Coordinates of C-alpha atoms in Angstrom, one line a residue:
X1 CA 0.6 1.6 22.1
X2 CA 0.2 -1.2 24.8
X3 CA -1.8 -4.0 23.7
X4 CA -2.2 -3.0 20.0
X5 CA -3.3 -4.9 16.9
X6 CA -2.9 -4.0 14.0
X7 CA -4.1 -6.4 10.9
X8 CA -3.4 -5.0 7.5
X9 CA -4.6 -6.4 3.8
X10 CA -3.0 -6.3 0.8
X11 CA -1.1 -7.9 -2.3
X12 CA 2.3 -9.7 -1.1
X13 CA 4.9 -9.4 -3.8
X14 CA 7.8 -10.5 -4.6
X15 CA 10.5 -7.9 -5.5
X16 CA 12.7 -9.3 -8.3
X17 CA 15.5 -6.8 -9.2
X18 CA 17.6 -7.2 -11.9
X19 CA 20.3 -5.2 -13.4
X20 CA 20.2 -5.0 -17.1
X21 CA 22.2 -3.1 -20.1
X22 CA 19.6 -0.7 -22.0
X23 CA 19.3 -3.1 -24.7
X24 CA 17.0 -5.5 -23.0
X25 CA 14.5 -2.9 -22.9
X26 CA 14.8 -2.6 -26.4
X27 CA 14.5 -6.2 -27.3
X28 CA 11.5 -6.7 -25.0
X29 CA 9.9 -3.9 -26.6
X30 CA 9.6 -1.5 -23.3
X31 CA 9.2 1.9 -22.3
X32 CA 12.5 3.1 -20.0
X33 CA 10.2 3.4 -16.5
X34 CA 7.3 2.1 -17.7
X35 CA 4.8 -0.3 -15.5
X36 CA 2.4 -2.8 -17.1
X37 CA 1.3 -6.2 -15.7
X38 CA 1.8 -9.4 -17.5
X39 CA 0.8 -13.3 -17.3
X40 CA 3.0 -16.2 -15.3
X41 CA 3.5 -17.2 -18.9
X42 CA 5.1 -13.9 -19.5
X43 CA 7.0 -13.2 -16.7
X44 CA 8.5 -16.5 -17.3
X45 CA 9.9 -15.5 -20.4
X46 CA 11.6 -12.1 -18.9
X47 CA 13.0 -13.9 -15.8
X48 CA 14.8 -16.3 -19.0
X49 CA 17.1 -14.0 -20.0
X50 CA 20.3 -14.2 -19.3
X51 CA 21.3 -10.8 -17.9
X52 CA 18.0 -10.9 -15.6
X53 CA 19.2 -14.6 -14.6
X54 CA 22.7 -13.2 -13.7
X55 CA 21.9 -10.0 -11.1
X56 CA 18.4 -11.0 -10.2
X57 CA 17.7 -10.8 -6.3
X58 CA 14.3 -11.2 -4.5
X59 CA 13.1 -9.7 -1.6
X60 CA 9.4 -9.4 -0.3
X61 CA 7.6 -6.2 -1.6
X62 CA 4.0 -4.8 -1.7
X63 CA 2.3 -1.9 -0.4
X64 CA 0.7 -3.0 2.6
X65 CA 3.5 -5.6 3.5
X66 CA 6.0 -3.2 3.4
X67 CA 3.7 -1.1 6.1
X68 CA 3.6 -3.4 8.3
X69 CA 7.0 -4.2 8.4
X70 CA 8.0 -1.0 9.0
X71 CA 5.2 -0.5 11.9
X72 CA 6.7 -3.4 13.1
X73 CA 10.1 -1.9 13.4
X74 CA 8.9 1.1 14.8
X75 CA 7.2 -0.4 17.2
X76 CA 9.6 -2.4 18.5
X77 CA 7.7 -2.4 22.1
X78 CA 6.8 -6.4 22.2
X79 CA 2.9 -5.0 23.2
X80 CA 2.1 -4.4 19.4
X81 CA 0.6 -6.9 17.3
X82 CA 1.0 -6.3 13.0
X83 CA -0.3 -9.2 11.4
X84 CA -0.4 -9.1 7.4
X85 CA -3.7 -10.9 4.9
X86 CA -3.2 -11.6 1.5
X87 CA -2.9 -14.8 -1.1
X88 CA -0.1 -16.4 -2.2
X89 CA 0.5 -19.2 -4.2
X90 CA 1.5 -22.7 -3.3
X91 CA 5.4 -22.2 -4.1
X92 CA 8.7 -21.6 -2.9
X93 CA 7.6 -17.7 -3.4
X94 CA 4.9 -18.5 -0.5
X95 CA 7.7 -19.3 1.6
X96 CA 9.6 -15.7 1.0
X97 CA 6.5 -14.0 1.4
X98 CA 6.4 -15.8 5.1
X99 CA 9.6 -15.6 6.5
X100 CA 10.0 -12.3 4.6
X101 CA 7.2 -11.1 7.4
X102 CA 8.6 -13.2 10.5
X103 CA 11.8 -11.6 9.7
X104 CA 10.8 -8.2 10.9
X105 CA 7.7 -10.2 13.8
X106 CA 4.7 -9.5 11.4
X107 CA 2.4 -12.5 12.0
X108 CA 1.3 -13.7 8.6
X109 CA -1.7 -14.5 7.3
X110 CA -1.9 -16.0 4.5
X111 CA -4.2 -17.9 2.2
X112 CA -3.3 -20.3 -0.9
X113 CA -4.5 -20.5 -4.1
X114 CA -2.9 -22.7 -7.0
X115 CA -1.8 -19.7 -8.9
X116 CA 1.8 -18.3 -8.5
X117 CA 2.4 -16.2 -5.8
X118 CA 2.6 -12.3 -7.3
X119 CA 5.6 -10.6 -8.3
X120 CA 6.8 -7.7 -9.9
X121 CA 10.6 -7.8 -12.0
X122 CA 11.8 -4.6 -11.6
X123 CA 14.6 -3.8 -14.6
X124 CA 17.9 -1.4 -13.6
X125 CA 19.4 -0.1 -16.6
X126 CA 22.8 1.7 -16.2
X127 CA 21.3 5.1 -15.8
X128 CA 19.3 4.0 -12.9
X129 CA 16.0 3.7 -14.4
X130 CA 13.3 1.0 -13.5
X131 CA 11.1 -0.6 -15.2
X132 CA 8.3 -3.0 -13.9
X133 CA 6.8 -5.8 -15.0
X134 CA 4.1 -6.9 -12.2
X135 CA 2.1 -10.8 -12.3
X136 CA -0.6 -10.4 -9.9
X137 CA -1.4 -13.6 -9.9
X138 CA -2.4 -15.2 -6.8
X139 CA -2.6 -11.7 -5.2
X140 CA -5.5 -11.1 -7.5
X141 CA -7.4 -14.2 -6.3
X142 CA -8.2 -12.7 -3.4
X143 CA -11.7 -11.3 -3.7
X144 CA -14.4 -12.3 -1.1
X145 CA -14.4 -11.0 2.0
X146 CA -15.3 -14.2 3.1
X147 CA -12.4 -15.7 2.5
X148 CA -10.5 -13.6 6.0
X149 CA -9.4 -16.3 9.0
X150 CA -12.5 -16.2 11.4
X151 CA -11.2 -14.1 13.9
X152 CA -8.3 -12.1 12.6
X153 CA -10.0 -8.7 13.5
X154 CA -11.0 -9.4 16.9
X155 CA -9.3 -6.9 19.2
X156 CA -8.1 -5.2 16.6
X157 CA -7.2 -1.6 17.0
X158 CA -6.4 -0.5 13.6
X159 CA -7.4 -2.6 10.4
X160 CA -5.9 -1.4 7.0
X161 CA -6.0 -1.7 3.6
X162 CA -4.0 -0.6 0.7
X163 CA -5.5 1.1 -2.0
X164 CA -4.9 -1.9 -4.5
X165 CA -7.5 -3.7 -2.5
X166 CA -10.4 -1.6 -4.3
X167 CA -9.0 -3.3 -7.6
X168 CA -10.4 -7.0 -6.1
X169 CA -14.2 -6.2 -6.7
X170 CA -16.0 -5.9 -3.1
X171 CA -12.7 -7.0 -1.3
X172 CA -11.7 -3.4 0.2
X173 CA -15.2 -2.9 1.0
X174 CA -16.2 -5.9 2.4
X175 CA -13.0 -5.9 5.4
X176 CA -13.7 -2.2 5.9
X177 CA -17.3 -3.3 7.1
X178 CA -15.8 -6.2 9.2
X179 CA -13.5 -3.7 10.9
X180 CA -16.5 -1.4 11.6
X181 CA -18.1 -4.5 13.5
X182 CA -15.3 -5.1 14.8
X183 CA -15.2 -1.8 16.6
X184 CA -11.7 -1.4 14.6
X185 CA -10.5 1.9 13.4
X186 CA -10.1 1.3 9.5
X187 CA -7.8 3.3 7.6
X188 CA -7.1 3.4 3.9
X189 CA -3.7 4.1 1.7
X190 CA -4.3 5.6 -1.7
X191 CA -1.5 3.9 -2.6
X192 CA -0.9 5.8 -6.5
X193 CA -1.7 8.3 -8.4
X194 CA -2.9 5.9 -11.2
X195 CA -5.2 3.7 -8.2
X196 CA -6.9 7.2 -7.5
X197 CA -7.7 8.0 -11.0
X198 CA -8.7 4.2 -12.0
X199 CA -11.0 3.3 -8.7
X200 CA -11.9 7.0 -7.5
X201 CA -15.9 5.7 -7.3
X202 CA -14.8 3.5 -5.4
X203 CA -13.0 5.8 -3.4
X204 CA -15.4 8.4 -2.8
X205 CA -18.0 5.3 -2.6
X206 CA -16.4 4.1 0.3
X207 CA -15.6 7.4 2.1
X208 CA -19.3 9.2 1.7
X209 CA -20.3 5.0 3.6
X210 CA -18.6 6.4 6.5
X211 CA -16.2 3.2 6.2
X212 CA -12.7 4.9 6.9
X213 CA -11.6 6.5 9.6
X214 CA -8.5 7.4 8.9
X215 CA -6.6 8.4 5.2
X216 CA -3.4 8.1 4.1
X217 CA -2.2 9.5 0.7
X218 CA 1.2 11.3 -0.3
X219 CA 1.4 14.9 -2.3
X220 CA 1.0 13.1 -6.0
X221 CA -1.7 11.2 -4.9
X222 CA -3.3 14.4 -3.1
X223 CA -2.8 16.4 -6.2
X224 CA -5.3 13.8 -8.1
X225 CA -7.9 13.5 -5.5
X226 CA -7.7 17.6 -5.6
X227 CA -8.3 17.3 -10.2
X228 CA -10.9 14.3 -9.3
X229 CA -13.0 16.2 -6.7
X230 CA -13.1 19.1 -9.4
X231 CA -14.1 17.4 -11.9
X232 CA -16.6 16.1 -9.6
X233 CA -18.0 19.9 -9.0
X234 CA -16.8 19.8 -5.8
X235 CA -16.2 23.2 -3.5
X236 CA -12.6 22.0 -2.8
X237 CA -11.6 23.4 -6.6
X238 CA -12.4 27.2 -5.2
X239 CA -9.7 26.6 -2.3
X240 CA -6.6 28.9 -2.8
X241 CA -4.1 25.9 -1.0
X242 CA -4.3 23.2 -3.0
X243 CA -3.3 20.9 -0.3
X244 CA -5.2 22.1 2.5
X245 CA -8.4 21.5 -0.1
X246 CA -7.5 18.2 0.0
X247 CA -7.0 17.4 3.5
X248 CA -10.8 19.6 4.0
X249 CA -12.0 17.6 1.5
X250 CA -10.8 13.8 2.6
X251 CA -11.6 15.0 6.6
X252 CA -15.2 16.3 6.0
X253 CA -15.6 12.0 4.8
X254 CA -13.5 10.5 7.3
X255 CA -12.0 11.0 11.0
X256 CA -8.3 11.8 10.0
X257 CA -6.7 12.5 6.8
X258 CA -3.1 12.2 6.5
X259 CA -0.5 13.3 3.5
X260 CA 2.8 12.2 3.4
X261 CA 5.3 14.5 2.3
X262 CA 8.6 12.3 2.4
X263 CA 11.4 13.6 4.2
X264 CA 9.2 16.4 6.1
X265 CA 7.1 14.1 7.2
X266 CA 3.2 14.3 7.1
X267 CA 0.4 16.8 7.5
X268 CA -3.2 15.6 9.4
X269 CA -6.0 17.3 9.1
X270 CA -9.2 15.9 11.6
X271 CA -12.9 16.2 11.0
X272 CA -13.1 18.8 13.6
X273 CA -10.9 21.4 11.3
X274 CA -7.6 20.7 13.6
X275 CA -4.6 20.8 11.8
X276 CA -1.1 19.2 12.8
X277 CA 2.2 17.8 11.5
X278 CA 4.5 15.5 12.3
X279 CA 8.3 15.4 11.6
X280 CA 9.9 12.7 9.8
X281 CA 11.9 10.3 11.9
X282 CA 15.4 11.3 11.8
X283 CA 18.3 9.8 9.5
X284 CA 19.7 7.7 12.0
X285 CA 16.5 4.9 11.7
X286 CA 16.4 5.2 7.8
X287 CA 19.1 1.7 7.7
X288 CA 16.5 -0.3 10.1
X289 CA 13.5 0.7 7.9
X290 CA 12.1 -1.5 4.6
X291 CA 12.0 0.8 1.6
X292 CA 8.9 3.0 0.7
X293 CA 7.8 2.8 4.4
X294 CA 6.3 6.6 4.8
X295 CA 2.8 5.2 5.3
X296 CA 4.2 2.8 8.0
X297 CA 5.5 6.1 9.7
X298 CA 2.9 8.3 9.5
X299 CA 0.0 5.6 10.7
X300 CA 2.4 4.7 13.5
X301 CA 3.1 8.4 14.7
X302 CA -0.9 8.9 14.0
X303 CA -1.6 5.9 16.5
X304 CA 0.7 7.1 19.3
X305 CA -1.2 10.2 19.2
X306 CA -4.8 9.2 19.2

């Protein structure tokens, strides 16, 4: 990978976990492992109480942050490049968010934007049950294309966006096209099973454009494109292997797809029909790597190989 960069977009989020007893869920009125989003004003009000106040620890978090810092640990070479986009606030969040990236050499980014920077409190009840409560915030402001540093994409090998990018209008689609002009290789992370049910035209808008090269989703996500496309009327119901319809299906719209399967690492499948798999990387790295970093693998062991 000599010479590489890679520039990726997405929501930076703080990570605010908090150990709490069972009956704070009760008296907040939550479901045990629920997700919703709330306002600033609300968040405010849950990071009050007193056993949140007592445990809580931040940390930076978001889907495509937490890529790049784990292609930036992989890396490792001091010829790759992973520089990070996304808004943040003008607080002493912003500031996490920054050296939160420079901790692990991912050049940030960022734009500012009077709103609070984004974060999601995760509550730990005793059984070891989370539940979220995300404020987008200033993450959310982050809707014209237009808005991207003059210049961030040039040379780029490899521009990507997670999936909560298709939630910010013409956002996802907009830096997709820039990466195109760019002569970029653009590649897109599916990023839940709820994104793929909410923003699937989207999805299938931007793939049938000819927009991404390359796809990255994991088994749950996979098994939702799979319903989606049949309810769409799509040939891919008839196939007998669920998840080879899937990889046939997301390869006949883009150069590469790619499905995570955790531990056993990922499967490809490439427009021509070609099939391959790649290992995970073995136990003895999992201490250097951020958390929920299988995208960050596969797309680095997928650019070592193209």
């Amino acid at each position: 990978m000599v010479g590489t960069k890679v520039v990726l977009f997405g929501d930076p989020i703080v990570d605010i976990v908090a150990h709490v007893p069972a009956s704070v869920l009760d008296d907040i009125g939550a479901e045990p492992g629920g997700c919703s989003l709330v306002s600033s004003e609300e968040l405010e009000g849950l990071l009050s109480i007193p056993s949140v106040q007592a445990t809580a620890r931040r940390a930076l978090g978001g889907s495509a942050a937490n890529v790049a810092k784990t292609l930036a640990v992989l890396s490792g070479d001091g010829d790759t490049s992973v520089c990070f986009c996304g808004m943040v606030g003008e607080d002493a969040e912003a500031q996490l968010v920054s050296s939160g990236l420079k901790e692990y050499d991912v050049l940030p980014a960022l734009l500012s934007t009077p709103q609070p920077t984004a974060a999601c409190l995760c509550l730990v009840t005793p059984d070891g049950q989370r539940t979220m409560r995300t404020c987008l915030a200033a993450a959310a402001q982050l809707q014209d294309p237009a808005l991207v540093p003059g210049g961030l994409l040039e040379g780029a090998r490899l521009v990507h966006c997670e999936g909560y990018c298709l939630y910010r209008g013409g956002f996802a689609e907009g830096v997709l096209r820039a990466a195109q002009r760019a002569g970029a290789l653009a590649s897109l992370d599916l990023a839940s099973l709820e994104l793929v049910r909410g923003a699937w035209p989207a999805i299938l808008r931007i793939l049938e454009a000819g927009l991404v090269d390359i796809v990255f989703c994991n088994e749950q996500e996979a098994a939702v494109v799979y319903k989606m496309a049949q309810l769409g009327g799509d040939t891919v119901a008839d196939h007998s292997d669920p998840l080879q319809a899937v990889l046939a299906f997301l390869s006949g719209r883009c150069r590469l797809a790619v499905v995570s399967l955790g531990e056993d690492g990922c499967v490809m499948r490439a427009r021509s029909g070609d099939v391959a798999a790649l290992t995970a990387l073995r136990a003895s790295l999992a201490g250097l790597l951020p958390e929920h970093g299988s995208t960050g693998r596969c797309a680095l062991d997928v650019l070592n190989e193209r």
